[in-house]
Coordinates of C-alpha atoms in Angstrom, one line a residue:
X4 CA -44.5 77.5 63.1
X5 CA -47.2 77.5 60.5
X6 CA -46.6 75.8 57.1
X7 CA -48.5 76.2 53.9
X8 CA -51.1 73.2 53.4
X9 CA -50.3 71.2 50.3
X10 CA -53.5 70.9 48.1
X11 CA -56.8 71.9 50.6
X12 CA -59.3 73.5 48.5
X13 CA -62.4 71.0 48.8
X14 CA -64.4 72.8 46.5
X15 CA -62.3 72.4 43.6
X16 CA -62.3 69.0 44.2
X17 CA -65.6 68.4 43.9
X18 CA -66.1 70.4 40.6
X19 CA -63.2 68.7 39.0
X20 CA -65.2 65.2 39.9
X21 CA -68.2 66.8 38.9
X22 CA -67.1 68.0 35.5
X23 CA -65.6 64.1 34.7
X24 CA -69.3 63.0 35.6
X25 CA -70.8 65.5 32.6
X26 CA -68.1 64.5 30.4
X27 CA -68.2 60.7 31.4
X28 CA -72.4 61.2 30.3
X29 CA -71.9 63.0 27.5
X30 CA -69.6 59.8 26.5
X31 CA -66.7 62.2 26.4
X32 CA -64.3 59.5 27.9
X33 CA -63.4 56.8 26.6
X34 CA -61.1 55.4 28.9
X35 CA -61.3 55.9 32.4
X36 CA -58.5 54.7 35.0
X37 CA -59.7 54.9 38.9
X38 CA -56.9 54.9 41.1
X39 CA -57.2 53.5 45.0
X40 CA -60.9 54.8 45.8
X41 CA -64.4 54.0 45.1
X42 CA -66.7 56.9 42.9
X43 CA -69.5 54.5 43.0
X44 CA -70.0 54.3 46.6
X45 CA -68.4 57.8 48.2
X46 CA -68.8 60.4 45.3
X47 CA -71.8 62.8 46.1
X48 CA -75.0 60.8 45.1
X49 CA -76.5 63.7 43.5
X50 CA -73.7 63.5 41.2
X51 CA -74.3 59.8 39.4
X52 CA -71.3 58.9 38.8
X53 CA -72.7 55.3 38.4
X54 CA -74.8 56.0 35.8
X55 CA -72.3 58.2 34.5
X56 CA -69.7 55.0 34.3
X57 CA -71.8 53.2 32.5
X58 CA -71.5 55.6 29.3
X59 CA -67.6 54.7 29.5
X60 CA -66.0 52.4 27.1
X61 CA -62.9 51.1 29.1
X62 CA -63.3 51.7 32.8
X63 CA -60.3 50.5 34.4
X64 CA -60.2 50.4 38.6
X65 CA -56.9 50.0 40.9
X66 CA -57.5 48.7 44.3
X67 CA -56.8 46.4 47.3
X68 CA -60.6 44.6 46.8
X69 CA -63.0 44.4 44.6
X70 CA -65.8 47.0 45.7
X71 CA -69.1 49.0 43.9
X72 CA -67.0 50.6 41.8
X73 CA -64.9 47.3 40.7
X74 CA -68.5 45.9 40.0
X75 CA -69.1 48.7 37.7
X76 CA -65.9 49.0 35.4
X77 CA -64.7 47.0 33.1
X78 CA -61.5 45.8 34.5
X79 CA -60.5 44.8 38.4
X80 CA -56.4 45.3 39.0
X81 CA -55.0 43.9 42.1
X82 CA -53.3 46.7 44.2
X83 CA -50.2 46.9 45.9
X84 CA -50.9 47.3 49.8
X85 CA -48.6 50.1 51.2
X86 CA -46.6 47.8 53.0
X87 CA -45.4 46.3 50.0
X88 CA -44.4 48.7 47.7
X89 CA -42.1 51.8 47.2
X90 CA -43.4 55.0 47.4
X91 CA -42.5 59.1 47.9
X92 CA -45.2 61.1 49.9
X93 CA -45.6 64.7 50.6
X94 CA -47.1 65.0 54.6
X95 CA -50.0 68.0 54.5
X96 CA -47.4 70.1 55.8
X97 CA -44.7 69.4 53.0
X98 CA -42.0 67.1 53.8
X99 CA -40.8 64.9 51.9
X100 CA -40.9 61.0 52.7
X101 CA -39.8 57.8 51.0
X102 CA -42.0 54.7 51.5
X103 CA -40.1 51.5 52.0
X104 CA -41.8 47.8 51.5
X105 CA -41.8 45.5 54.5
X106 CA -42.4 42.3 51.9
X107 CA -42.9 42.1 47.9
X108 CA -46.2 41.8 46.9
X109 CA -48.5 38.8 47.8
X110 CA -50.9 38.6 45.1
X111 CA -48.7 40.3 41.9
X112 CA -50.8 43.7 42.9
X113 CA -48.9 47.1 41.6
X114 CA -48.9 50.8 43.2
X115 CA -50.5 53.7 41.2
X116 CA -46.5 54.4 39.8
X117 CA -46.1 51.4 38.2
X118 CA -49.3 51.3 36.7
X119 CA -49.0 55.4 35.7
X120 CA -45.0 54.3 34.3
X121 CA -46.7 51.4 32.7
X122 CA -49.4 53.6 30.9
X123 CA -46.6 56.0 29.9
X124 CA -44.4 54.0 28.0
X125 CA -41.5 53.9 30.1
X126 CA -38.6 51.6 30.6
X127 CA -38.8 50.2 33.9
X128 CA -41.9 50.6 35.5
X129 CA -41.0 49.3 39.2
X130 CA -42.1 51.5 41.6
X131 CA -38.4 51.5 43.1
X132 CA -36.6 53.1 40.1
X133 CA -39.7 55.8 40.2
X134 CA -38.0 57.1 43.5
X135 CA -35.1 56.8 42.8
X136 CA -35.1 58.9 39.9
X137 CA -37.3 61.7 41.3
X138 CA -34.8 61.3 44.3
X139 CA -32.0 61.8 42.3
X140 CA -34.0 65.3 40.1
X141 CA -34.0 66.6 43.5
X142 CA -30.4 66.0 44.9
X143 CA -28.6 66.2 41.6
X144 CA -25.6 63.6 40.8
X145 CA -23.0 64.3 43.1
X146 CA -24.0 63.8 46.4
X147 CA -26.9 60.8 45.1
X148 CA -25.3 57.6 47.0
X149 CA -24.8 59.1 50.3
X150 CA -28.2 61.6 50.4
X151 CA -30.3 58.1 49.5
X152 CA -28.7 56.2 52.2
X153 CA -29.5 59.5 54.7
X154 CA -33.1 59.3 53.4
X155 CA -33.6 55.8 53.5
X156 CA -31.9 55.5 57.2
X157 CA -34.4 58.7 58.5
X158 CA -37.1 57.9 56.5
X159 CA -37.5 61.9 55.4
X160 CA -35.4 63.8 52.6
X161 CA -33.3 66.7 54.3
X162 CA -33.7 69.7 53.0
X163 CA -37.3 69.3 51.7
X164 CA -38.6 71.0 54.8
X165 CA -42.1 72.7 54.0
X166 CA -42.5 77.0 53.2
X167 CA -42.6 78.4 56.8
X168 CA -45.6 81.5 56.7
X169 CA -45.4 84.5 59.0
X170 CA -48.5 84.7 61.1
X171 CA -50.3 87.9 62.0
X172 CA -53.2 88.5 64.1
X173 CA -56.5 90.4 62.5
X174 CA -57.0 91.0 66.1
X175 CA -57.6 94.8 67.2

C-alpha cells in the first residue's frame, strides 16, 4: 500500500527558515515564539540565526530545558514533556492519533496548544478541551461520546485512515 507523505519537502523548509532569518535582521519581527527546538544550535550556520535573534524585540522559547537558543531569547517557558500532556498527532503516513498523559505536569510546563490557545485569546486553553473539540469537528455531534471512547480505548481515530496512491512502475 503506498500512502501520501504528510508535509516532506525539505527544501521549503529551509527557505521558510531562511526567509525569518532576513526578516528577523532586517528587524522585521518583533516578536518571535520558538516552539520545542533550538535555531541557535541546529539551524544551518551559514544562516545566522543567532545574530539574527539578537535584532528581535521579544523572543520567546518553549522547551523541556534551557539550551543555546533559551540563552539567546528573552524569555525561558517550561514545556510540557509528552508524557504529560494531551495531544492529536498525524503519523507520516496520515493517521490520526490522540496523545494521552501518563501524569499532570511536574514543573507547571504547558504543550505548544496551550500556549498557541493562550496567545489566541481563547476560553480554555488546556490542552485537553483542544482535542476534544478538533475531535468532535471531525466526528460531528451525534455519534461524539461513543467515537471518543473508541479513540481513546485504540489510541487511533477510525476512519482517518491516510489517501491510498496507485503505484506504477516507469520500468520498460
Amino acid at each position: 500500500t503506498y500512502t501520501a507523505l504528510v508535509d516532506d519537502d525539505e527544501t521549503a523548509h529551509l527557505e521558510s527558515l531562511r526567509g525569518l532569518v532576513t526578516a528577523m535582521s532586517a528587524g522585521d519581527v518583533h516578536t518571535l515564539v520558538v516552539c520545542g527546538s533550538n535555531p541557535v544550535y541546529d539551524a544551518p550556520a551559514d544562516l545566522g540565526f543567532e545574530d539574527a535573534l539578537g535584532h528581535v524585540d521579544c523572543s520567546i522559547h518553549l522547551a523541556s530545558h534551557n539550551d543555546e537558543t533559551s540563552e539567546h531569547c528573552t524569555w525561558h517557558l517550561p514545556m510540557a514533556h509528552e508524557l504529560e500532556s494531551w495531544g492529536d498527532h498525524r503519523s507520516i503516513d496520515g493517521t490520526l492519533a490522540i496523545q494521552q498523559p501518563l501524569i499532570a505536569p511536574l514543573r507547571g510546563g504547558r504543550n505548544l496548544a496551550e500556549l498557541l490557545a493562550s496567545f489566541a485569546g481563547e476560553d480554555n486553553i488546556r490542552a485537553y478541551h483542544q482535542v476534544r473539540q478538533t475531535f468532535a469537528n471531525l466526528v460531528g455531534d451525534g455519534v461524539f461520546d461513543s467515537a471518543w471512547r473508541r479513540a481513546l480505548h485504540s489510541g487511533v481515530v477510525q476512519g482517518a485512515e491516510p489517501m491510498q496512491l496507485s503505484a506504477s512502475s516507469d520500468a520498460e
